[in-house]
PDB file of C-alpha atoms in Angstrom:
ATOM      1  CA  MET A   1      -0.095   0.054  -0.048  1.00  0.00           C
ATOM      2  CA  ALA A   2       1.440   3.574  -1.045  1.00  0.00           C
ATOM      3  CA  GLU A   3       2.267   5.960   1.597  1.00  0.00           C
ATOM      4  CA  LEU A   4       0.966   9.401   1.222  1.00  0.00           C
ATOM      5  CA  ILE A   5       3.164  11.878   2.460  1.00  0.00           C
ATOM      6  CA  LYS A   6       2.475  15.818   2.614  1.00  0.00           C
ATOM      7  CA  ILE A   7       5.161  18.071   1.673  1.00  0.00           C
ATOM      8  CA  TYR A   8       5.040  21.605   1.096  1.00  0.00           C
ATOM      9  CA  GLU A   9       6.715  23.213  -2.094  1.00  0.00           C
ATOM     10  CA  GLU A  10       7.278  26.629  -0.543  1.00  0.00           C
ATOM     11  CA  ASN A  11       9.693  25.021   2.309  1.00  0.00           C
ATOM     12  CA  PRO A  12       9.954  21.120   1.897  1.00  0.00           C
ATOM     13  CA  SER A  13      10.657  19.152   5.164  1.00  0.00           C
ATOM     14  CA  PRO A  14      14.343  17.862   5.199  1.00  0.00           C
ATOM     15  CA  LYS A  15      12.793  15.043   7.306  1.00  0.00           C
ATOM     16  CA  GLU A  16      10.041  13.926   4.796  1.00  0.00           C
ATOM     17  CA  ILE A  17      12.405  14.522   1.672  1.00  0.00           C
ATOM     18  CA  GLU A  18      14.701  12.138   3.433  1.00  0.00           C
ATOM     19  CA  LYS A  19      12.127   9.486   4.263  1.00  0.00           C
ATOM     20  CA  VAL A  20      11.168   9.553   0.534  1.00  0.00           C
ATOM     21  CA  VAL A  21      14.800   9.154  -0.768  1.00  0.00           C
ATOM     22  CA  LYS A  22      15.232   6.221   1.505  1.00  0.00           C
ATOM     23  CA  VAL A  23      12.415   4.664  -0.253  1.00  0.00           C
ATOM     24  CA  LEU A  24      14.019   5.567  -3.655  1.00  0.00           C
ATOM     25  CA  LYS A  25      17.632   4.028  -2.585  1.00  0.00           C
ATOM     26  CA  ASN A  26      15.846   1.043  -1.610  1.00  0.00           C
ATOM     27  CA  GLY A  27      14.242   0.310  -5.168  1.00  0.00           C
ATOM     28  CA  GLY A  28      10.966   1.979  -4.331  1.00  0.00           C
ATOM     29  CA  LEU A  29       8.557   3.845  -6.860  1.00  0.00           C
ATOM     30  CA  VAL A  30       7.450   7.289  -6.178  1.00  0.00           C
ATOM     31  CA  ILE A  31       4.732   9.491  -7.601  1.00  0.00           C
ATOM     32  CA  TYR A  32       5.772  13.168  -7.010  1.00  0.00           C
ATOM     33  CA  PRO A  33       4.649  16.953  -8.213  1.00  0.00           C
ATOM     34  CA  THR A  34       6.376  18.857 -10.823  1.00  0.00           C
ATOM     35  CA  ASP A  35       5.766  22.257 -12.277  1.00  0.00           C
ATOM     36  CA  THR A  36       3.661  20.192 -14.527  1.00  0.00           C
ATOM     37  CA  VAL A  37       1.693  16.775 -14.351  1.00  0.00           C
ATOM     38  CA  TYR A  38       2.588  14.594 -11.456  1.00  0.00           C
ATOM     39  CA  GLY A  39       5.500  12.205 -12.214  1.00  0.00           C
ATOM     40  CA  LEU A  40       6.288   8.409 -11.562  1.00  0.00           C
ATOM     41  CA  GLY A  41       9.784   7.973 -10.796  1.00  0.00           C
ATOM     42  CA  CYS A  42      12.676   5.789  -9.640  1.00  0.00           C
ATOM     43  CA  ASP A  43      16.439   6.005  -8.824  1.00  0.00           C
ATOM     44  CA  ILE A  44      18.281   5.963 -11.966  1.00  0.00           C
ATOM     45  CA  THR A  45      21.102   3.563 -10.577  1.00  0.00           C
ATOM     46  CA  ASN A  46      18.426   1.005  -9.695  1.00  0.00           C
ATOM     47  CA  ASN A  47      17.732  -1.452 -12.433  1.00  0.00           C
ATOM     48  CA  ALA A  48      14.964  -3.498 -10.716  1.00  0.00           C
ATOM     49  CA  ALA A  49      12.987  -0.158 -10.087  1.00  0.00           C
ATOM     50  CA  LEU A  50      13.447   0.766 -13.627  1.00  0.00           C
ATOM     51  CA  GLU A  51      11.980  -2.632 -14.532  1.00  0.00           C
ATOM     52  CA  LYS A  52       9.115  -2.022 -12.695  1.00  0.00           C
ATOM     53  CA  ILE A  53       8.284   1.184 -13.976  1.00  0.00           C
ATOM     54  CA  ALA A  54       8.974   0.005 -17.718  1.00  0.00           C
ATOM     55  CA  GLN A  55       6.634  -2.954 -16.867  1.00  0.00           C
ATOM     56  CA  ILE A  56       3.909  -0.493 -15.527  1.00  0.00           C
ATOM     57  CA  LYS A  57       4.053   1.480 -18.549  1.00  0.00           C
ATOM     58  CA  GLY A  58       4.046  -1.422 -21.137  1.00  0.00           C
ATOM     59  CA  VAL A  59       7.354  -0.704 -22.666  1.00  0.00           C
ATOM     60  CA  LYS A  60      10.886  -2.534 -22.876  1.00  0.00           C
ATOM     61  CA  LEU A  61      13.358  -0.608 -20.629  1.00  0.00           C
ATOM     62  CA  GLU A  62      15.726   0.010 -23.167  1.00  0.00           C
ATOM     63  CA  LYS A  63      13.434   1.164 -25.622  1.00  0.00           C
ATOM     64  CA  SER A  64      11.644   3.557 -23.296  1.00  0.00           C
ATOM     65  CA  ASN A  65      11.344   7.182 -23.440  1.00  0.00           C
ATOM     66  CA  PHE A  66      11.313   8.273 -19.722  1.00  0.00           C
ATOM     67  CA  SER A  67      13.062  11.316 -18.825  1.00  0.00           C
ATOM     68  CA  PHE A  68      15.763  12.120 -16.446  1.00  0.00           C
ATOM     69  CA  ILE A  69      14.979  14.672 -13.890  1.00  0.00           C
ATOM     70  CA  VAL A  70      17.803  16.647 -12.644  1.00  0.00           C
ATOM     71  CA  ALA A  71      18.278  19.173 -10.165  1.00  0.00           C
ATOM     72  CA  ASP A  72      20.004  21.576 -11.999  1.00  0.00           C
ATOM     73  CA  LEU A  73      22.882  21.763 -15.151  1.00  0.00           C
ATOM     74  CA  SER A  74      25.786  20.715 -12.888  1.00  0.00           C
ATOM     75  CA  ASN A  75      26.479  17.322 -13.525  1.00  0.00           C
ATOM     76  CA  LEU A  76      24.567  17.001 -16.830  1.00  0.00           C
ATOM     77  CA  SER A  77      27.304  15.767 -18.785  1.00  0.00           C
ATOM     78  CA  GLU A  78      27.233  12.639 -16.939  1.00  0.00           C
ATOM     79  CA  TYR A  79      24.080  11.871 -18.779  1.00  0.00           C
ATOM     80  CA  ALA A  80      23.989  13.981 -22.136  1.00  0.00           C
ATOM     81  CA  SER A  81      26.284  15.661 -24.652  1.00  0.00           C
ATOM     82  CA  ILE A  82      25.726  19.394 -24.989  1.00  0.00           C
ATOM     83  CA  ASP A  83      27.661  22.021 -26.649  1.00  0.00           C
ATOM     84  CA  ASN A  84      27.574  25.802 -25.727  1.00  0.00           C
ATOM     85  CA  GLN A  85      24.673  26.610 -27.914  1.00  0.00           C
ATOM     86  CA  ASN A  86      22.253  23.878 -26.430  1.00  0.00           C
ATOM     87  CA  PHE A  87      23.843  24.758 -22.926  1.00  0.00           C
ATOM     88  CA  LYS A  88      22.739  28.587 -23.464  1.00  0.00           C
ATOM     89  CA  ILE A  89      19.114  27.570 -24.439  1.00  0.00           C
ATOM     90  CA  LEU A  90      19.125  25.054 -21.454  1.00  0.00           C
ATOM     91  CA  LYS A  91      20.215  27.816 -18.907  1.00  0.00           C
ATOM     92  CA  ARG A  92      17.829  30.392 -20.376  1.00  0.00           C
ATOM     93  CA  ASN A  93      14.777  27.853 -19.946  1.00  0.00           C
ATOM     94  CA  LEU A  94      15.437  25.870 -16.789  1.00  0.00           C
ATOM     95  CA  PRO A  95      14.067  25.404 -14.406  1.00  0.00           C
ATOM     96  CA  GLY A  96      10.770  25.244 -16.166  1.00  0.00           C
ATOM     97  CA  PRO A  97       7.997  23.011 -17.858  1.00  0.00           C
ATOM     98  CA  TYR A  98      10.122  21.645 -20.632  1.00  0.00           C
ATOM     99  CA  THR A  99      11.798  18.437 -21.585  1.00  0.00           C
ATOM    100  CA  PHE A 100      15.087  18.818 -23.711  1.00  0.00           C
ATOM    101  CA  ILE A 101      16.057  15.861 -25.760  1.00  0.00           C
ATOM    102  CA  LEU A 102      19.937  15.846 -26.122  1.00  0.00           C
ATOM    103  CA  PRO A 103      22.268  13.349 -27.214  1.00  0.00           C
ATOM    104  CA  GLY A 104      23.203  10.709 -24.659  1.00  0.00           C
ATOM    105  CA  SER A 105      26.735  10.604 -23.225  1.00  0.00           C
ATOM    106  CA  ASN A 106      29.290   7.748 -23.115  1.00  0.00           C
ATOM    107  CA  SER A 107      28.603   7.515 -19.476  1.00  0.00           C
ATOM    108  CA  LEU A 108      24.784   6.359 -19.288  1.00  0.00           C
ATOM    109  CA  PRO A 109      23.860   3.698 -16.845  1.00  0.00           C
ATOM    110  CA  SER A 110      24.227   0.554 -18.493  1.00  0.00           C
ATOM    111  CA  VAL A 111      20.387  -0.058 -19.306  1.00  0.00           C
ATOM    112  CA  PHE A 112      20.471   3.129 -21.254  1.00  0.00           C
ATOM    113  CA  LYS A 113      23.888   2.550 -23.027  1.00  0.00           C
ATOM    114  CA  LYS A 114      22.310   2.066 -26.371  1.00  0.00           C
ATOM    115  CA  LYS A 115      20.039   5.195 -26.442  1.00  0.00           C
ATOM    116  CA  LYS A 116      21.245   7.905 -28.783  1.00  0.00           C
ATOM    117  CA  THR A 117      19.039  10.658 -26.855  1.00  0.00           C
ATOM    118  CA  VAL A 118      17.810  11.328 -23.451  1.00  0.00           C
ATOM    119  CA  GLY A 119      15.240  13.489 -22.329  1.00  0.00           C
ATOM    120  CA  ILE A 120      16.248  15.807 -19.664  1.00  0.00           C
ATOM    121  CA  ARG A 121      14.089  18.091 -17.293  1.00  0.00           C
ATOM    122  CA  VAL A 122      14.829  20.769 -14.296  1.00  0.00           C
ATOM    123  CA  PRO A 123      11.202  21.266 -13.272  1.00  0.00           C
ATOM    124  CA  ASN A 124      10.526  24.572 -11.663  1.00  0.00           C
ATOM    125  CA  ASN A 125       9.195  22.885  -8.083  1.00  0.00           C
ATOM    126  CA  ASN A 126      11.264  22.869  -5.071  1.00  0.00           C
ATOM    127  CA  ILE A 127       9.865  19.390  -3.722  1.00  0.00           C
ATOM    128  CA  CYS A 128      11.122  17.322  -7.166  1.00  0.00           C
ATOM    129  CA  ARG A 129      14.547  19.193  -6.766  1.00  0.00           C
ATOM    130  CA  ALA A 130      15.128  18.736  -3.138  1.00  0.00           C
ATOM    131  CA  LEU A 131      14.693  15.035  -3.754  1.00  0.00           C
ATOM    132  CA  VAL A 132      17.072  14.661  -6.606  1.00  0.00           C
ATOM    133  CA  THR A 133      19.448  16.588  -4.834  1.00  0.00           C
ATOM    134  CA  ALA A 134      19.177  14.417  -1.472  1.00  0.00           C
ATOM    135  CA  LEU A 135      19.070  11.272  -3.609  1.00  0.00           C
ATOM    136  CA  GLY A 136      22.637  12.491  -5.257  1.00  0.00           C
ATOM    137  CA  ASN A 137      21.743  11.301  -8.680  1.00  0.00           C
ATOM    138  CA  PRO A 138      18.699  11.668 -11.147  1.00  0.00           C
ATOM    139  CA  ILE A 139      15.313  10.414 -11.156  1.00  0.00           C
ATOM    140  CA  VAL A 140      14.011   8.402 -14.015  1.00  0.00           C
ATOM    141  CA  SER A 141      10.379   9.653 -14.772  1.00  0.00           C
ATOM    142  CA  THR A 142       7.483   9.155 -16.819  1.00  0.00           C
ATOM    143  CA  SER A 143       4.184  11.182 -16.320  1.00  0.00           C
ATOM    144  CA  ILE A 144       1.205   9.635 -14.681  1.00  0.00           C
ATOM    145  CA  LYS A 145      -1.038  11.747 -17.254  1.00  0.00           C
ATOM    146  CA  ASP A 146      -3.817   9.598 -19.071  1.00  0.00           C
ATOM    147  CA  GLU A 147      -5.963  10.886 -21.559  1.00  0.00           C
ATOM    148  CA  ASP A 148      -8.829   8.715 -20.848  1.00  0.00           C
ATOM    149  CA  GLU A 149      -9.104   9.226 -17.131  1.00  0.00           C
ATOM    150  CA  VAL A 150     -10.819  11.252 -15.022  1.00  0.00           C
ATOM    151  CA  LEU A 151      -9.166  14.720 -14.872  1.00  0.00           C
ATOM    152  CA  GLU A 152      -8.995  14.580 -10.825  1.00  0.00           C
ATOM    153  CA  TYR A 153      -7.350  11.272 -11.097  1.00  0.00           C
ATOM    154  CA  THR A 154      -4.324  12.982 -12.468  1.00  0.00           C
ATOM    155  CA  THR A 155      -4.260  16.250 -10.442  1.00  0.00           C
ATOM    156  CA  ASP A 156      -5.373  15.307  -7.024  1.00  0.00           C
ATOM    157  CA  PRO A 157      -2.752  13.599  -4.903  1.00  0.00           C
ATOM    158  CA  GLU A 158      -5.088  11.470  -2.918  1.00  0.00           C
ATOM    159  CA  LEU A 159      -7.019  10.346  -5.630  1.00  0.00           C
ATOM    160  CA  ILE A 160      -3.813   9.623  -7.365  1.00  0.00           C
ATOM    161  CA  ALA A 161      -2.979   7.312  -4.150  1.00  0.00           C
ATOM    162  CA  GLU A 162      -6.158   5.696  -4.455  1.00  0.00           C
ATOM    163  CA  LYS A 163      -5.298   4.582  -7.800  1.00  0.00           C
ATOM    164  CA  TRP A 164      -1.686   3.831  -7.491  1.00  0.00           C
ATOM    165  CA  GLU A 165      -1.696   2.194  -3.970  1.00  0.00           C
ATOM    166  CA  LYS A 166      -0.880  -1.513  -5.119  1.00  0.00           C
ATOM    167  CA  LEU A 167       1.843  -0.110  -7.871  1.00  0.00           C
ATOM    168  CA  VAL A 168       3.933   2.363  -6.039  1.00  0.00           C
ATOM    169  CA  ASP A 169       5.637   2.831  -2.537  1.00  0.00           C
ATOM    170  CA  VAL A 170       5.253   6.471  -1.608  1.00  0.00           C
ATOM    171  CA  VAL A 171       2.894   9.433  -3.215  1.00  0.00           C
ATOM    172  CA  ILE A 172       3.894  12.578  -2.248  1.00  0.00           C
ATOM    173  CA  ASP A 173       0.947  15.171  -1.809  1.00  0.00           C
ATOM    174  CA  GLY A 174       2.532  18.398  -3.102  1.00  0.00           C
ATOM    175  CA  GLY A 175      -1.086  20.036  -3.658  1.00  0.00           C
ATOM    176  CA  TYR A 176      -3.076  19.991  -6.928  1.00  0.00           C
ATOM    177  CA  GLY A 177      -1.099  19.171  -9.905  1.00  0.00           C
ATOM    178  CA  ASP A 178      -1.472  20.596 -13.430  1.00  0.00           C
ATOM    179  CA  ASN A 179      -3.036  18.625 -16.370  1.00  0.00           C
ATOM    180  CA  VAL A 180      -0.624  19.875 -19.183  1.00  0.00           C
ATOM    181  CA  ALA A 181       2.458  18.159 -19.772  1.00  0.00           C
ATOM    182  CA  SER A 182       5.815  19.620 -20.404  1.00  0.00           C
ATOM    183  CA  SER A 183       6.772  20.850 -23.814  1.00  0.00           C
ATOM    184  CA  VAL A 184       9.274  18.882 -25.622  1.00  0.00           C
ATOM    185  CA  ILE A 185      12.166  20.372 -27.427  1.00  0.00           C
ATOM    186  CA  ASP A 186      14.647  18.134 -29.385  1.00  0.00           C
ATOM    187  CA  LEU A 187      18.028  19.833 -29.596  1.00  0.00           C
ATOM    188  CA  SER A 188      19.794  16.284 -30.708  1.00  0.00           C
ATOM    189  CA  GLU A 189      20.443  17.367 -34.238  1.00  0.00           C
ATOM    190  CA  GLY A 190      21.104  21.206 -34.554  1.00  0.00           C
ATOM    191  CA  ASP A 191      18.208  23.777 -34.361  1.00  0.00           C
ATOM    192  CA  PRO A 192      15.378  23.181 -31.997  1.00  0.00           C
ATOM    193  CA  GLU A 193      12.600  21.262 -32.941  1.00  0.00           C
ATOM    194  CA  ILE A 194       9.399  21.058 -31.092  1.00  0.00           C
ATOM    195  CA  LEU A 195       8.060  17.548 -30.723  1.00  0.00           C
ATOM    196  CA  ARG A 196       5.183  18.561 -28.323  1.00  0.00           C
ATOM    197  CA  GLU A 197       3.767  21.666 -27.469  1.00  0.00           C
ATOM    198  CA  GLY A 198       2.737  21.835 -23.768  1.00  0.00           C
ATOM    199  CA  LYS A 199       2.929  24.096 -20.658  1.00  0.00           C
ATOM    200  CA  GLY A 200       6.233  25.670 -21.751  1.00  0.00           C
ATOM    201  CA  ASP A 201       5.992  28.627 -24.241  1.00  0.00           C
ATOM    202  CA  VAL A 202       7.397  27.131 -27.737  1.00  0.00           C
ATOM    203  CA  ASP A 203       7.287  30.288 -29.514  1.00  0.00           C
ATOM    204  CA  ILE A 204      10.979  31.297 -28.212  1.00  0.00           C
ATOM    205  CA  PHE A 205      12.329  28.542 -30.005  1.00  0.00           C
TER     206      PHE A 205
END
């Protein structure tokens, strides 16, 4: 049964954050708020947890398009290859409601070695950035947004916990979520290409 943990975005409790990080380090799955929709995530270094998420989403892990949630751009080169032009674009727009597709680096975790590109997110949400910082490495994430579901099931943390209670270990209640996903911008082949128009303004690219 999933535990519902209340954390306030204005001032995330280090004690509550550490409680969730312990679950992540033990291979648990966590649903948490972002600056867009709620996300389902796990520790990038835990292969068993990664397989669980892939199974829930009905995809093969090596072919999945999960995003990597990072706290800032400081250790980005561990996961993506980035030139000066793309770094400027990321620095200008992050934290924010964007997923940027970048060429994968040579030091990706083994399960992602064959991926030519990775999706990078730095959400403008104190809770998930505090989680990643305390964890010490990215959270691999996918949104729980489902076009066919009743709106409240993807925005109300209590209803999310009710729906996902047998599939995840923790649901963070960070208040009502959004129902608009991030904008996806592909920077892997030169000029920015808009793959999905979401919450982030795409007219700037």
